[in-house]
Coordinates of C-alpha atoms and ligand atoms in Angstrom, one line a residue:
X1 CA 0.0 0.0 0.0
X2 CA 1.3 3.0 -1.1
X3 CA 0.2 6.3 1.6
X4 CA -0.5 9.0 -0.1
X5 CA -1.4 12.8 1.9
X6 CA -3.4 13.7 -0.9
X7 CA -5.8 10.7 -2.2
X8 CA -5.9 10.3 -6.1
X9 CA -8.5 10.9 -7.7
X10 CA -9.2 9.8 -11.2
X11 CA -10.3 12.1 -13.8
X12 CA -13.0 11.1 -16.7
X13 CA -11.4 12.1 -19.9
X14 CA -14.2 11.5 -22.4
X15 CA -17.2 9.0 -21.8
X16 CA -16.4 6.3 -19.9
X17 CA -12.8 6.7 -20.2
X18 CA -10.8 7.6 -17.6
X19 CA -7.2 8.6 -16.2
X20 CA -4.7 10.2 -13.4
X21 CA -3.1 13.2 -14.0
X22 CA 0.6 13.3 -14.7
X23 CA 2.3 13.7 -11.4
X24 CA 0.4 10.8 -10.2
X25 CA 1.2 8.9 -13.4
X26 CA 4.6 9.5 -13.4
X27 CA 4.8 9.0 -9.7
X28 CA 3.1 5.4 -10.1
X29 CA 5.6 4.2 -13.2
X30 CA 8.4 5.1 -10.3
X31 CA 7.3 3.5 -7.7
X32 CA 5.8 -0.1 -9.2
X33 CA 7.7 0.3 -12.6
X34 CA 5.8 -0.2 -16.4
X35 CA 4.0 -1.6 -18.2
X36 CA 1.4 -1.7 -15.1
X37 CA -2.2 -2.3 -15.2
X38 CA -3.8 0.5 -13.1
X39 CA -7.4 0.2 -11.5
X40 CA -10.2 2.1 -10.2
X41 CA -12.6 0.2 -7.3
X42 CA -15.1 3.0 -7.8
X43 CA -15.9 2.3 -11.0
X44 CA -16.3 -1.7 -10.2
X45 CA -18.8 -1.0 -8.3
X46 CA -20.5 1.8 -10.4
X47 CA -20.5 -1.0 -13.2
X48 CA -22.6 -3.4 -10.5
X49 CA -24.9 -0.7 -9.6
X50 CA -25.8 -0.3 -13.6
X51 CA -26.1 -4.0 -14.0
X52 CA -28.5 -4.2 -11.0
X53 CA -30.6 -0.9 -11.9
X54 CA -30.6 -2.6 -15.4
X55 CA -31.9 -5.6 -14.8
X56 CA -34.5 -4.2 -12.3
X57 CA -36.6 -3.7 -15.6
X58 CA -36.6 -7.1 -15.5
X59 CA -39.5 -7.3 -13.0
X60 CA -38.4 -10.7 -12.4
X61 CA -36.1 -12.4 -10.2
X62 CA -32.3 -12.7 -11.5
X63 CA -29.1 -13.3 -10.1
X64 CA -25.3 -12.7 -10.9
X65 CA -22.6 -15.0 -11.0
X66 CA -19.7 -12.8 -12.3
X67 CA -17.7 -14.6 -15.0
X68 CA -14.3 -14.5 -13.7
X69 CA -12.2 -15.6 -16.5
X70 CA -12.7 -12.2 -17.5
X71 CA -10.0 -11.8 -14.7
X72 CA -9.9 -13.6 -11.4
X73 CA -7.2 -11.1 -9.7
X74 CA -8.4 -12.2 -5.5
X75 CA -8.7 -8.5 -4.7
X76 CA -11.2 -8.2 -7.7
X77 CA -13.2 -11.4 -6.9
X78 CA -13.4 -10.2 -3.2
X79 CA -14.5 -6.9 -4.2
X80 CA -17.3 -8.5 -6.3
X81 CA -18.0 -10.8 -3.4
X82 CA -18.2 -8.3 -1.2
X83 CA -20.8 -6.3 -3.7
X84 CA -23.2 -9.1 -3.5
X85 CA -22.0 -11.3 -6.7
X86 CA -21.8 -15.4 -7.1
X87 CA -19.5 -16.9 -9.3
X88 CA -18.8 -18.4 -12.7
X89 CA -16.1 -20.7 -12.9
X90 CA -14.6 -22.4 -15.8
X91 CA -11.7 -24.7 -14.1
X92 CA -10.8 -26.3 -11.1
X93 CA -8.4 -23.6 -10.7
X94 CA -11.2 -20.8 -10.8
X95 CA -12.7 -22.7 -8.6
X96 CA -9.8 -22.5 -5.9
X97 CA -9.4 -18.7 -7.2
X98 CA -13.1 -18.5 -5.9
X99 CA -13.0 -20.3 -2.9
X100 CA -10.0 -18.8 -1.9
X101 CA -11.6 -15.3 -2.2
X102 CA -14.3 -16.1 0.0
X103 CA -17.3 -17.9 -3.0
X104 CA -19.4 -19.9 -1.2
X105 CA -19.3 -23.1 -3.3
X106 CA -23.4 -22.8 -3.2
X107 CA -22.7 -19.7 -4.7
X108 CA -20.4 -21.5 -7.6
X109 CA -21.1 -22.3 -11.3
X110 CA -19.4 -24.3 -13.5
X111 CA -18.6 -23.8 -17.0
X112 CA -16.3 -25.0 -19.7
X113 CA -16.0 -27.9 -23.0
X114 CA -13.1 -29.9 -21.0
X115 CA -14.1 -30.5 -17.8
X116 CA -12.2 -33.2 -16.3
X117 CA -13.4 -35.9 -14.6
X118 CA -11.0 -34.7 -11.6
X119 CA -12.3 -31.8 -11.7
X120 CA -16.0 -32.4 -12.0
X121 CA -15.6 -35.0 -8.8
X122 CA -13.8 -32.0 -7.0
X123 CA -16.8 -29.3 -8.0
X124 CA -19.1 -32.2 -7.0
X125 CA -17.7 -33.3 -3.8
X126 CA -17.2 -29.1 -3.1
X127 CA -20.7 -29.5 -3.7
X128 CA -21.2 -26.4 -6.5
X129 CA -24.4 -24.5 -7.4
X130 CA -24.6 -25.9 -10.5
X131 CA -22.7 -27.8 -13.4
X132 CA -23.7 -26.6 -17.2
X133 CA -22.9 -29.9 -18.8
X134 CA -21.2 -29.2 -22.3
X135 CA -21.6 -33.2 -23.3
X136 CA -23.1 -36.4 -23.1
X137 CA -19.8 -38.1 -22.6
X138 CA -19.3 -35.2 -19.7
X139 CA -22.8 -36.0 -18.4
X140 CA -22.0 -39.9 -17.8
X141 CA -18.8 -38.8 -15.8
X142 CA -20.9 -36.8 -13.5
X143 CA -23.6 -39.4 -13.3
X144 CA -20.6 -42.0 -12.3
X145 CA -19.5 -39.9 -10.1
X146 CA -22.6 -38.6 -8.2
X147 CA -23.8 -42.1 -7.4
X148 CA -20.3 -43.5 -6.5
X149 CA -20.3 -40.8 -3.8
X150 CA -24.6 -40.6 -3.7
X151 CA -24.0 -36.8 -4.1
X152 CA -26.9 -34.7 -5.3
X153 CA -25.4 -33.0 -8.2
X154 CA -27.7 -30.2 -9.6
X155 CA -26.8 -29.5 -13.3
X156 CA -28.2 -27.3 -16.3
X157 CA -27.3 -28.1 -20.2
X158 CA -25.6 -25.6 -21.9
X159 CA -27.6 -25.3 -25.4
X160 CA -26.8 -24.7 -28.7
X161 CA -29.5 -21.7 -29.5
X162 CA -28.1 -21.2 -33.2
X163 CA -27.6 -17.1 -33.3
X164 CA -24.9 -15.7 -34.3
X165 CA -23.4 -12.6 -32.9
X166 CA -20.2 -11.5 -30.9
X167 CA -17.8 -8.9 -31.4
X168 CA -15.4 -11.1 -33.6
X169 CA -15.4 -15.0 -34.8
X170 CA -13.8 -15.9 -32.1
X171 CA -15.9 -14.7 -29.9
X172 CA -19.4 -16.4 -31.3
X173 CA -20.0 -19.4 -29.1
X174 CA -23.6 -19.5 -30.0
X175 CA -24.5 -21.7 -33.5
X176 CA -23.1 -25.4 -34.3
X177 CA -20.0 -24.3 -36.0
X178 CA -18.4 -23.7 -32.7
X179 CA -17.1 -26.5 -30.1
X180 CA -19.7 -25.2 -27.6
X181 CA -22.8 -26.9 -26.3
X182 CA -25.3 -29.3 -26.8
X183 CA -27.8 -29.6 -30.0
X184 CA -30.9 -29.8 -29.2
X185 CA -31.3 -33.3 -31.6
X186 CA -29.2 -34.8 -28.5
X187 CA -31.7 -34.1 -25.6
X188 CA -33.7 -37.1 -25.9
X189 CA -30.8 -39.3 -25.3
X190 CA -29.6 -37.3 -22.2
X191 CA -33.5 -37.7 -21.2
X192 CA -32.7 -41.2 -21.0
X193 CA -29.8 -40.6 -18.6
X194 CA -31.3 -38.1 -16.3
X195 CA -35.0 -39.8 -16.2
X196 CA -35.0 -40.4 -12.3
X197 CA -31.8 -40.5 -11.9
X198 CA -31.5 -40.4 -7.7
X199 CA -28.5 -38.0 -7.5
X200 CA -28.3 -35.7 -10.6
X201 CA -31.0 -33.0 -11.1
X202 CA -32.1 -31.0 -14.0
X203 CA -32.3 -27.5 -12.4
X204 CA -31.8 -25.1 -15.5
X205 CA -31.0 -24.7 -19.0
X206 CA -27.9 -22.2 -20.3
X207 CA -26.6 -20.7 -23.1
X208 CA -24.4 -18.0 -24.6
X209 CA -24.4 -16.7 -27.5
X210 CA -21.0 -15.1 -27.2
X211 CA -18.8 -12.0 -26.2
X212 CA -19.1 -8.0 -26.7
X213 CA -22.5 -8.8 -28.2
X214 CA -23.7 -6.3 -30.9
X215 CA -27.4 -6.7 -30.6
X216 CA -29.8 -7.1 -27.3
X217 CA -31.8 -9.2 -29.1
X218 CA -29.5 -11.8 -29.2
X219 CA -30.9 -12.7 -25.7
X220 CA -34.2 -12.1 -26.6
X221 CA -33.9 -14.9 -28.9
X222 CA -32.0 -17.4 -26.8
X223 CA -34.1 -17.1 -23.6
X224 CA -37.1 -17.9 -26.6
X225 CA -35.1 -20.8 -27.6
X226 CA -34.4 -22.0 -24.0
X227 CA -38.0 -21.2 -23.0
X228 CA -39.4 -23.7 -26.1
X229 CA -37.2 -26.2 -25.0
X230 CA -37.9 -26.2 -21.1
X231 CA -41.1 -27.3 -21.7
X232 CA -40.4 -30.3 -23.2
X233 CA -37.9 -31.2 -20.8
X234 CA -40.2 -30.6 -18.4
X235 CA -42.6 -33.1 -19.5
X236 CA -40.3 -35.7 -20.5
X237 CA -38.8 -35.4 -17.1
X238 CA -41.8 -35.0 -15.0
X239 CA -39.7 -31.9 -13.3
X240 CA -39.5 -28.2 -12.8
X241 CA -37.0 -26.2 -14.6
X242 CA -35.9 -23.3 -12.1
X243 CA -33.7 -21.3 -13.7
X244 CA -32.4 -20.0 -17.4
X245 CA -28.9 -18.9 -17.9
X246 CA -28.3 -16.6 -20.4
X247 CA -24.4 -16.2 -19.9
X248 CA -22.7 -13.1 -20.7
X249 CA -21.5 -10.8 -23.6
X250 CA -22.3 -7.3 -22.8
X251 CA -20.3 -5.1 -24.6
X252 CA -17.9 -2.4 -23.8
X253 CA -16.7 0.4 -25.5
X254 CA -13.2 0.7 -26.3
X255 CA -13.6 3.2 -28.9
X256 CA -13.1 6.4 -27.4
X257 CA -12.9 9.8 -29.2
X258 CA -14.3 9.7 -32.7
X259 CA -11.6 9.5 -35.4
X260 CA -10.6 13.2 -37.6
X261 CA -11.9 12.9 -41.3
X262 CA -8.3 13.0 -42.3
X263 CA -6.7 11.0 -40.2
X264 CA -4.3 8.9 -41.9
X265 CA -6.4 5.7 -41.2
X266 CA -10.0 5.5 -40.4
X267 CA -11.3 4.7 -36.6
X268 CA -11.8 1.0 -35.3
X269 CA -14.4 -1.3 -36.4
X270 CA -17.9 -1.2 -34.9
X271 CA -17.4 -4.4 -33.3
X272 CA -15.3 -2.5 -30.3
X273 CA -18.3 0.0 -30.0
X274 CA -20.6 -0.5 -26.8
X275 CA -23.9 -1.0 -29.0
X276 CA -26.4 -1.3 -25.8
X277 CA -26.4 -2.0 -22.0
X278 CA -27.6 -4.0 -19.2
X279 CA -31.1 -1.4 -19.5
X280 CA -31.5 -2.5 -23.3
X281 CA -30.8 -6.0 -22.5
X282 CA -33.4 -6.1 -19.6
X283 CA -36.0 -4.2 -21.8
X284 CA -36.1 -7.0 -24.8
X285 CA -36.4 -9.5 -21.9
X286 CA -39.1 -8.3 -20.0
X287 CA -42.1 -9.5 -21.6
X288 CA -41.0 -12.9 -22.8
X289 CA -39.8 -14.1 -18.7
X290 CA -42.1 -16.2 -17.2
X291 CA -42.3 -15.2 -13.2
X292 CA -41.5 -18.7 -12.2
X293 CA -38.0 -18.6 -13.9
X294 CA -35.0 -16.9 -12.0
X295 CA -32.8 -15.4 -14.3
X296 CA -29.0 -16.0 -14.6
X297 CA -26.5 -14.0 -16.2
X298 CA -22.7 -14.8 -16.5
X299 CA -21.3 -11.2 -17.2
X300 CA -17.2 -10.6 -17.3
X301 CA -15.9 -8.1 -19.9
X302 CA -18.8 -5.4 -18.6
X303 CA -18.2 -5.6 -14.9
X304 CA -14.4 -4.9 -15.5
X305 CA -13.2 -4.0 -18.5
X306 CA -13.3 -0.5 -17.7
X307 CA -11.7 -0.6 -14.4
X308 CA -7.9 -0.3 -15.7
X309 CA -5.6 0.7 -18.2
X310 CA -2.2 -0.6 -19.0
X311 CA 0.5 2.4 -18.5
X312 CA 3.6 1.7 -20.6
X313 CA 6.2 3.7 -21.6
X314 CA 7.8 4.6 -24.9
X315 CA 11.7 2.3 -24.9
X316 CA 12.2 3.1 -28.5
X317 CA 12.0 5.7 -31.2
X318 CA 13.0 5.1 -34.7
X319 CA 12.3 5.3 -38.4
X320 CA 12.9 3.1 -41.1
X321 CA 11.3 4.6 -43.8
X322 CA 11.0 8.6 -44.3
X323 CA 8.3 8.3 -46.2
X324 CA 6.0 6.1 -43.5
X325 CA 5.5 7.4 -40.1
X326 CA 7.7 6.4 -36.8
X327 CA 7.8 3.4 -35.1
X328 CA 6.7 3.8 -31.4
X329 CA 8.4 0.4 -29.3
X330 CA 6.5 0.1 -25.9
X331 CA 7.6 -2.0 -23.2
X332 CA 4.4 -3.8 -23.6
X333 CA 3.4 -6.2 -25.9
X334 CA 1.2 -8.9 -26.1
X335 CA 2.7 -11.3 -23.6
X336 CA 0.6 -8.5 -21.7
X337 CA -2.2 -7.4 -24.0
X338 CA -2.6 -11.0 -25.9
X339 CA -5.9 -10.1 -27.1
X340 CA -3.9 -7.8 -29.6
X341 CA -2.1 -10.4 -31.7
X342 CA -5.3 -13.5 -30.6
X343 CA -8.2 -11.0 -31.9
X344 CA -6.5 -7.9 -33.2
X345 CA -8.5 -6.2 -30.3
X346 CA -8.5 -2.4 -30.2
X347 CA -7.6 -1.1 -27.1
X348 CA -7.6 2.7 -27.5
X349 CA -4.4 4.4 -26.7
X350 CA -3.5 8.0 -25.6
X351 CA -0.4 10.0 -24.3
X352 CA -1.2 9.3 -20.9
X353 CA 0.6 12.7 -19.6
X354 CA -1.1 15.0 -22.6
X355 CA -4.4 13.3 -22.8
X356 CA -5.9 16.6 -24.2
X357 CA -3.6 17.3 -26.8
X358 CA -4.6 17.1 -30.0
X359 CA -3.4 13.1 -31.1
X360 CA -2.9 14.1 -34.9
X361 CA -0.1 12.2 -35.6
X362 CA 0.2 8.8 -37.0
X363 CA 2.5 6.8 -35.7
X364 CA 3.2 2.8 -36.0
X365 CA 3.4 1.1 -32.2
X366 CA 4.6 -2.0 -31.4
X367 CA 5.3 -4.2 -28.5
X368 CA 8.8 -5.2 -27.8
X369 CA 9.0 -8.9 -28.6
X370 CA 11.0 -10.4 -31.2
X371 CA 7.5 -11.3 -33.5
X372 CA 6.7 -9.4 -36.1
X373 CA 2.7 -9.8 -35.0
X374 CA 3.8 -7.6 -31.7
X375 CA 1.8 -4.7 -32.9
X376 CA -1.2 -2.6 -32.1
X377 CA -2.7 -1.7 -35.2
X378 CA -6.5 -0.2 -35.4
X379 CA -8.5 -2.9 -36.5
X380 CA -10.7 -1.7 -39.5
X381 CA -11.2 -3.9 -42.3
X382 CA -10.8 -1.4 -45.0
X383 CA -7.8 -0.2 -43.5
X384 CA -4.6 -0.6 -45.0
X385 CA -2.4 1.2 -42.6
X386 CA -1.5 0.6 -38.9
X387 CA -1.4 3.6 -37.6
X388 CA -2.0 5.3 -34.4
X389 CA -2.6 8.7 -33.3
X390 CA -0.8 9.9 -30.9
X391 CA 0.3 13.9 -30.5
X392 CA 3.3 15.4 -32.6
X393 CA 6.8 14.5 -30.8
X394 CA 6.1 11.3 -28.9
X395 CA 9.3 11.1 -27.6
X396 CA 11.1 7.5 -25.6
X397 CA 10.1 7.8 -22.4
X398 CA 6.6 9.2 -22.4
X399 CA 3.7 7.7 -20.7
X400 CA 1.5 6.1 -22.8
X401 CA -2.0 4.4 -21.7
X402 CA -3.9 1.4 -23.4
X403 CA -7.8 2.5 -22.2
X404 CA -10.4 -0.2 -21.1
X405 CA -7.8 -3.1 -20.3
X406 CA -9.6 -4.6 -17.3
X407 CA -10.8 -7.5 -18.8
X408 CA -9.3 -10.9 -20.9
X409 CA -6.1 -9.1 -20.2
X410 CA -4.1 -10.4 -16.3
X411 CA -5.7 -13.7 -17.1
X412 CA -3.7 -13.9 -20.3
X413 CA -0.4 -12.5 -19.8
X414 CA 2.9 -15.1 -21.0
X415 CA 6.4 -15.0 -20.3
X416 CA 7.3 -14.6 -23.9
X417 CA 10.8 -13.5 -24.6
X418 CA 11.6 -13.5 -20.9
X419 CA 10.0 -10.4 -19.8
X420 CA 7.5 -10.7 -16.6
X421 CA 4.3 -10.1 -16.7
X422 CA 3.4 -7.0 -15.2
X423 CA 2.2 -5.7 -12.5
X424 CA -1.5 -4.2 -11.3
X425 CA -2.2 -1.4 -8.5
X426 CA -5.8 -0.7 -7.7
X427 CA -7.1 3.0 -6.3
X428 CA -9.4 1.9 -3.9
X429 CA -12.6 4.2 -2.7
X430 CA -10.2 6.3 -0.3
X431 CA -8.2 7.2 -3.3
X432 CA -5.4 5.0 -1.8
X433 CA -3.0 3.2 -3.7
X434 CA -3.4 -0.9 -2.8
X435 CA -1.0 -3.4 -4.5
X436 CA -3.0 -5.5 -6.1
X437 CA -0.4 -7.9 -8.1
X438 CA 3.4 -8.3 -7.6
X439 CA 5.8 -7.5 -9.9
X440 CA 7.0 -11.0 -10.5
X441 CA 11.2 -11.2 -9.9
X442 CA 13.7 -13.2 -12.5
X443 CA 12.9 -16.3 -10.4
X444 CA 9.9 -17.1 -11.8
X445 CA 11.6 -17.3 -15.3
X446 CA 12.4 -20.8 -14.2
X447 CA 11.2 -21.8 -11.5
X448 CA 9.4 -24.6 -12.9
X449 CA 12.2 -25.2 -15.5
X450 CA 14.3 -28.9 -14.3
Ligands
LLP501 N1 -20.2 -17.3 -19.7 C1 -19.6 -18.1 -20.6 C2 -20.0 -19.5 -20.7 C3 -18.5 -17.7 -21.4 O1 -17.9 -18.5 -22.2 C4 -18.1 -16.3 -21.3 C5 -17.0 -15.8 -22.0 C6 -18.8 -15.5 -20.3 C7 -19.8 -16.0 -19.6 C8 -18.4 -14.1 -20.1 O2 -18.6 -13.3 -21.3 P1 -18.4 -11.7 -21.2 O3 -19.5 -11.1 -20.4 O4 -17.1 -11.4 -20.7 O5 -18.5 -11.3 -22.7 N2 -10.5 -14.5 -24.3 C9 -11.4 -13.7 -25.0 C10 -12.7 -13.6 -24.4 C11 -13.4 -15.0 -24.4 C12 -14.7 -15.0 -23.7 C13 -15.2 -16.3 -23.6 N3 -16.3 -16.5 -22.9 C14 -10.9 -12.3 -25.2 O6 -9.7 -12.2 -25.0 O7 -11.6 -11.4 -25.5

């Protein structure tokens, strides 16, 4: 914990985006070093207070089991506990991450296409919330091992509903081209399996159609889908379906300011604009929930993405061509930011110690590994170029800030080329300065190397 006499407070810049000003900045690359992810607790739990008012449109009972792949940092998942969340896992080690923060293991979900069968006998005999079984072969596992240990094992299916949205291919988990899910042609078989079974119980249905969803009516359509389908479970089962999961993929915006007409390349794609919120979401819900349903959602990406950005400084300055603009190399890459060479994510990026000059300049940035995909170009289809803009003499050394970088990014981070992953502060609701993960030292470069 760093004590500060005068507590930090963090200034919006444009919409949702947000910084520091430059002394504390500057102080905070000094004292924990860069690249370091920085984040803001208030705006955590201003995200969970829009969620809730959100879904309070619903008129119908829900509940929130926070999808922590999106990052399962322990002073996040306690801070989310703590704010009245439950928990989606997706591995036995989210699972520990979860229990260790505090999760309840009634308060536990469990996700995910390769469950092992350790790992399904640990959720069992941790005895979860709920298992969304992926597969029939995962189904007879569980069924082995709920009446070898005559352990009630609740568990939903996790449905193919066949819609396709998400912000980029590989983010559509939602239609049978994907490795996600069930078809519905398989339920009568898994009817077979479950018809009274004495220790595994039917107690929802889930699906999700994917991440940084474009369109609201994407859950319209899949709670339809899982609504048609409970019925006939219910009667082939002679049961009662309790609740319907409808996962996450609420979007965020990471497009920030809009893009000058003659800028030398045009803005990011629409897929990394924030098309519509929880409010919309709950809106196009409403009429079609039955009351006797309780609702659950799996969001990640919108309950932190906007927490943090990634401050990173400038190592290298050069050109190689006079005709093509400069090459900016940051000491970050994406052994931190992966999602920029997995899904050519845009993560918007400003001169963290100028944000309000004018960023008219196109420069080319690029991480420092030796791979020529280190790069943060914008993402835009019809865009030839890679350029950023940035203000005019970005200099080695300067600040710079990747915007919006709370989510799918601690989870993620490699050791590639031997540089440690880096570190995370939080600004907590005092304006204090909390530690939230270590810089790692040279040690852990092989200290699982024989
Ligand atoms: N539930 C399930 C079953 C999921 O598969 C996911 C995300 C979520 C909930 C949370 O979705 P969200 O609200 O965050 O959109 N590594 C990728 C992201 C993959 C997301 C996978 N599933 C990335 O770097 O963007």
């Amino acid at each position: 914990m760093l004590t500060l006499k005068k507590p930090l407070k963090p200034i919006v810049i444009y919409k949702n985006a947000w910084l520091l000003e430059a002394p504390a900045l500057q102080l905070l690359a000094e004292e924990f070093g860069t690249p370091l992810f920085v984040f803001w607790e208030e705006r955590l739990w201003q995200n969970v207070a829009e969620l809730k008012e959100g879904l309070g449109l619903l008129e119908s009972n829900f509940r929130l089991f926070y999808a922590c792949k999106a990052n399962a940092n322990l002073s996040i998942l306690r801070t989310l506990l703590e704010a009245g969340l439950d928990l989606e896992v997706n591995s036995v080690g989210e699972l520990w991450k979860g229990l260790k923060a505090g999760y309840k293991p009634q308060q536990i979900i469990f996700n995910g296409v390769g469950k092992s069968e350790r790992e399904l006998k640990e959720a069992i005999l941790q005895g979860i919330h709920c298992i969304n079984v992926d597969s029939l072969s995962e189904l007879m596992d569980i069924v082995h091992i709920a009446s070898r240990y005559r352990k009630d094992v609740p568990i939903a299916l996790r449905l193919v509903p066949e819609i396709k949205d998400g912000g980029l291919e590989g983010l559509e988990t939602g239609h049978s081209q994907t490795k996600f899910g069930l078809p519905p042609s398989q339920l009568p078989e898994i009817c077979k399996v479950l018809k009274d079974h004495p220790y595994v119980h039917l107690s929802g249905l889930h699906t999700h159609v994917g991440s940084q969803l474009s369109n609201p009516v994407s859950y319209r359509l899949a709670l339809e889908r899982l609504l048609g389908l409970r019925k006939e479970l219910e009667k082939a089962l002679k049961t009662e379906i309790k609740h319907l999961n409808l996962g996450g993929g609420l979007p965020v915006e990471y497009r920030h300011e809009a893009y000058p007409q003659k800028a030398p390349c045009p803005g990011p794609d629409k897929s990394f604009a924030q098309s519509f919120g929880p409010k919309e979401m709950a809106l196009v819900l409403k009429d079609v929930v039955p009351q006797d349903i309780v609702l659950y959602f799996e969001p990640g990406r919108r309950l932190v993405g906007n927490t943090a950005f990634l401050l990173t400084r400038v190592v290298r300055k050069k050109t190689i061509s006079a005709r093509t603009a400069p090459w900016l190399i940051l000491d970050a890459g994406f052994n931190v930011l992966l999602e920029a060479l997995s899904y050519r994510w845009y993560f918007h990026l400003i001169a963290a110690e100028r944000p309000q000059a004018p960023h008219n300049t196109g420069y080319f940035v690029a991480g420092p590994l030796c791979d020529g995909g280190d790069i943060f170009p914008i993402p835009h289809t019809n865009c030839p170029f890679y350029h950023r803009l940035l203000p005019e003499n970005v200099e080695e050394g300067e600040l710079l800030a990747f915007l919006d970088t709370g989510a799918y990014t601690l989870e993620q981070m490699t050791y590639y080329n031997g540089r440690l992953p880096a570190a995370a502060v939080l600004i907590d609701r005092k304006g204090q300065i909390r530690l939230i993960r270590k810089r790692e030292t040279s040690q852990a470069l092989w200290a699982n190397d024989l």
